[in-house]
mmCIF file of C-alpha atoms in Angstrom:
data_model
loop_
_atom_site.group_PDB
_atom_site.id
_atom_site.type_symbol
_atom_site.label_atom_id
_atom_site.label_comp_id
_atom_site.label_asym_id
_atom_site.label_seq_id
_atom_site.Cartn_x
_atom_site.Cartn_y
_atom_site.Cartn_z
ATOM 1 C CA MET A 84 0.000 0.000 0.000
ATOM 2 C CA THR A 85 1.349 3.402 -0.951
ATOM 3 C CA ASP A 86 1.591 5.863 1.939
ATOM 4 C CA THR A 87 0.056 9.266 1.344
ATOM 5 C CA ASP A 88 -1.900 11.695 3.474
ATOM 6 C CA ASP A 89 -3.552 13.263 0.431
ATOM 7 C CA GLN A 90 -7.331 13.271 0.347
ATOM 8 C CA PRO A 91 -8.891 11.661 -2.707
ATOM 9 C CA THR A 92 -10.254 13.970 -5.391
ATOM 10 C CA VAL A 93 -12.537 12.911 -8.238
ATOM 11 C CA SER A 94 -12.813 14.533 -11.647
ATOM 12 C CA ARG A 95 -14.580 13.751 -14.916
ATOM 13 C CA ASN A 96 -12.209 13.179 -17.830
ATOM 14 C CA ASP A 97 -14.377 13.432 -20.947
ATOM 15 C CA GLU A 98 -11.415 12.857 -23.289
ATOM 16 C CA ASP A 99 -10.726 9.406 -21.774
ATOM 17 C CA HIS A 100 -14.430 8.730 -20.985
ATOM 18 C CA ARG A 101 -13.961 8.137 -17.290
ATOM 19 C CA TYR A 102 -14.187 9.567 -13.812
ATOM 20 C CA GLU A 103 -10.804 9.509 -12.110
ATOM 21 C CA VAL A 104 -9.816 9.419 -8.464
ATOM 22 C CA HIS A 105 -6.466 10.991 -7.600
ATOM 23 C CA LEU A 106 -4.407 11.061 -4.437
ATOM 24 C CA GLY A 107 -2.376 14.210 -4.831
ATOM 25 C CA ASP A 108 -1.048 14.129 -8.392
ATOM 26 C CA VAL A 109 -1.308 10.338 -8.674
ATOM 27 C CA LEU A 110 -4.091 8.611 -10.598
ATOM 28 C CA ALA A 111 -5.272 5.933 -8.160
ATOM 29 C CA GLY A 112 -8.302 4.605 -10.046
ATOM 30 C CA PHE A 113 -11.185 5.270 -12.395
ATOM 31 C CA THR A 114 -14.621 4.203 -13.564
ATOM 32 C CA GLN A 115 -15.174 4.194 -17.325
ATOM 33 C CA PHE A 116 -18.288 5.366 -19.138
ATOM 34 C CA ARG A 117 -19.536 5.690 -22.679
ATOM 35 C CA ALA A 118 -22.671 7.199 -24.100
ATOM 36 C CA ASP A 119 -24.918 4.905 -26.111
ATOM 37 C CA ALA A 120 -27.089 5.863 -29.097
ATOM 38 C CA ARG A 121 -29.844 6.989 -26.700
ATOM 39 C CA GLY A 122 -27.492 9.261 -24.747
ATOM 40 C CA ARG A 123 -27.419 7.056 -21.655
ATOM 41 C CA LEU A 124 -24.116 6.602 -19.812
ATOM 42 C CA LEU A 125 -23.007 2.968 -19.745
ATOM 43 C CA PHE A 126 -20.517 2.131 -16.995
ATOM 44 C CA PRO A 127 -18.605 -1.035 -18.032
ATOM 45 C CA HIS A 128 -15.562 -1.063 -15.747
ATOM 46 C CA THR A 129 -14.052 0.312 -12.542
ATOM 47 C CA GLU A 130 -10.412 -0.140 -11.583
ATOM 48 C CA VAL A 131 -8.162 0.870 -8.673
ATOM 49 C CA ASP A 132 -4.372 0.605 -8.834
ATOM 50 C CA PRO A 133 -3.298 -2.308 -6.585
ATOM 51 C CA ALA A 134 -1.014 0.064 -4.660
ATOM 52 C CA PHE A 135 -4.096 1.988 -3.493
ATOM 53 C CA ARG A 136 -6.561 -0.815 -2.784
ATOM 54 C CA GLY A 137 -8.199 -1.118 0.601
ATOM 55 C CA ARG A 138 -8.954 2.602 0.940
ATOM 56 C CA GLY A 139 -12.475 2.629 -0.457
ATOM 57 C CA LEU A 140 -11.403 4.501 -3.586
ATOM 58 C CA ALA A 141 -13.676 2.488 -5.897
ATOM 59 C CA GLN A 142 -16.661 3.531 -3.768
ATOM 60 C CA ILE A 143 -15.465 7.144 -3.749
ATOM 61 C CA VAL A 144 -15.047 7.416 -7.528
ATOM 62 C CA VAL A 145 -18.336 5.623 -8.241
ATOM 63 C CA ALA A 146 -20.226 7.735 -5.691
ATOM 64 C CA GLU A 147 -18.999 10.957 -7.249
ATOM 65 C CA ALA A 148 -19.637 9.685 -10.793
ATOM 66 C CA MET A 149 -23.240 8.809 -9.892
ATOM 67 C CA ALA A 150 -23.785 12.136 -8.104
ATOM 68 C CA ASP A 151 -22.371 14.033 -11.093
ATOM 69 C CA ALA A 152 -24.555 12.079 -13.532
ATOM 70 C CA ALA A 153 -27.583 12.952 -11.381
ATOM 71 C CA ARG A 154 -26.643 16.661 -11.371
ATOM 72 C CA ARG A 155 -26.309 16.561 -15.168
ATOM 73 C CA GLY A 156 -29.665 14.821 -15.589
ATOM 74 C CA GLU A 157 -28.055 11.800 -17.260
ATOM 75 C CA THR A 158 -29.338 8.233 -17.208
ATOM 76 C CA VAL A 159 -26.928 5.552 -16.012
ATOM 77 C CA VAL A 160 -26.810 1.931 -17.171
ATOM 78 C CA PRO A 161 -24.616 -0.060 -14.750
ATOM 79 C CA HIS A 162 -22.751 -2.963 -16.356
ATOM 80 C CA CYS A 163 -19.775 -2.877 -13.979
ATOM 81 C CA PRO A 164 -20.296 -5.020 -10.854
ATOM 82 C CA VAL A 165 -18.829 -2.262 -8.650
ATOM 83 C CA VAL A 166 -21.260 0.331 -10.022
ATOM 84 C CA SER A 167 -24.176 -2.116 -9.799
ATOM 85 C CA LYS A 168 -23.424 -2.973 -6.176
ATOM 86 C CA TYR A 169 -23.093 0.701 -5.281
ATOM 87 C CA LEU A 170 -26.471 1.524 -6.843
ATOM 88 C CA GLU A 171 -28.129 -1.459 -5.157
ATOM 89 C CA THR A 172 -26.989 -0.253 -1.728
ATOM 90 C CA HIS A 173 -27.059 3.562 -2.047
ATOM 91 C CA ASP A 174 -29.740 6.057 -2.956
ATOM 92 C CA VAL A 175 -28.524 8.752 -5.344
ATOM 93 C CA PRO A 176 -31.089 11.573 -5.336
ATOM 94 C CA GLY A 177 -32.216 12.530 -8.821
ATOM 95 C CA LEU A 178 -30.320 9.742 -10.604
ATOM 96 C CA SER A 179 -32.109 7.890 -13.375
ATOM 97 C CA VAL A 180 -30.927 4.253 -13.573
ATOM 98 C CA GLU A 181 -31.827 1.756 -16.282
ATOM 99 C CA TRP A 182 -30.753 -1.743 -15.293
ATOM 100 C CA PRO A 183 -29.331 -3.816 -18.163
ATOM 101 C CA HIS A 184 -31.051 -7.028 -19.167
ATOM 102 C CA LYS A 185 -27.779 -8.877 -19.675
ATOM 103 C CA PRO A 186 -24.501 -8.437 -17.781
ATOM 104 C CA HIS A 187 -21.785 -6.783 -19.827
ATOM 105 C CA PRO A 188 -18.668 -8.949 -20.209
ATOM 106 C CA GLU A 189 -15.509 -7.321 -18.912
#
């Protein structure tokens, strides 16, 4: 585990189609998204660098991604198991979620 006292920060990176969580200047993890033909945001994958695991960073980046999508009025389609689990256990005010019929292969 990498030692750092930096607080995690989350930002949306539209160029790389993902929300990123940083500790200081270091990219510690991300959750990817892509817009489908209907304009919904599909979330296929979330990843945290092994050096930063065990700090709850996946939850932090997904929480902020879902809150930001809600603020933007976007609809989320969770294919990633991390995103799905988060949405099953947390209420995100104002977020529109459309559950997929089939799991998305990673």
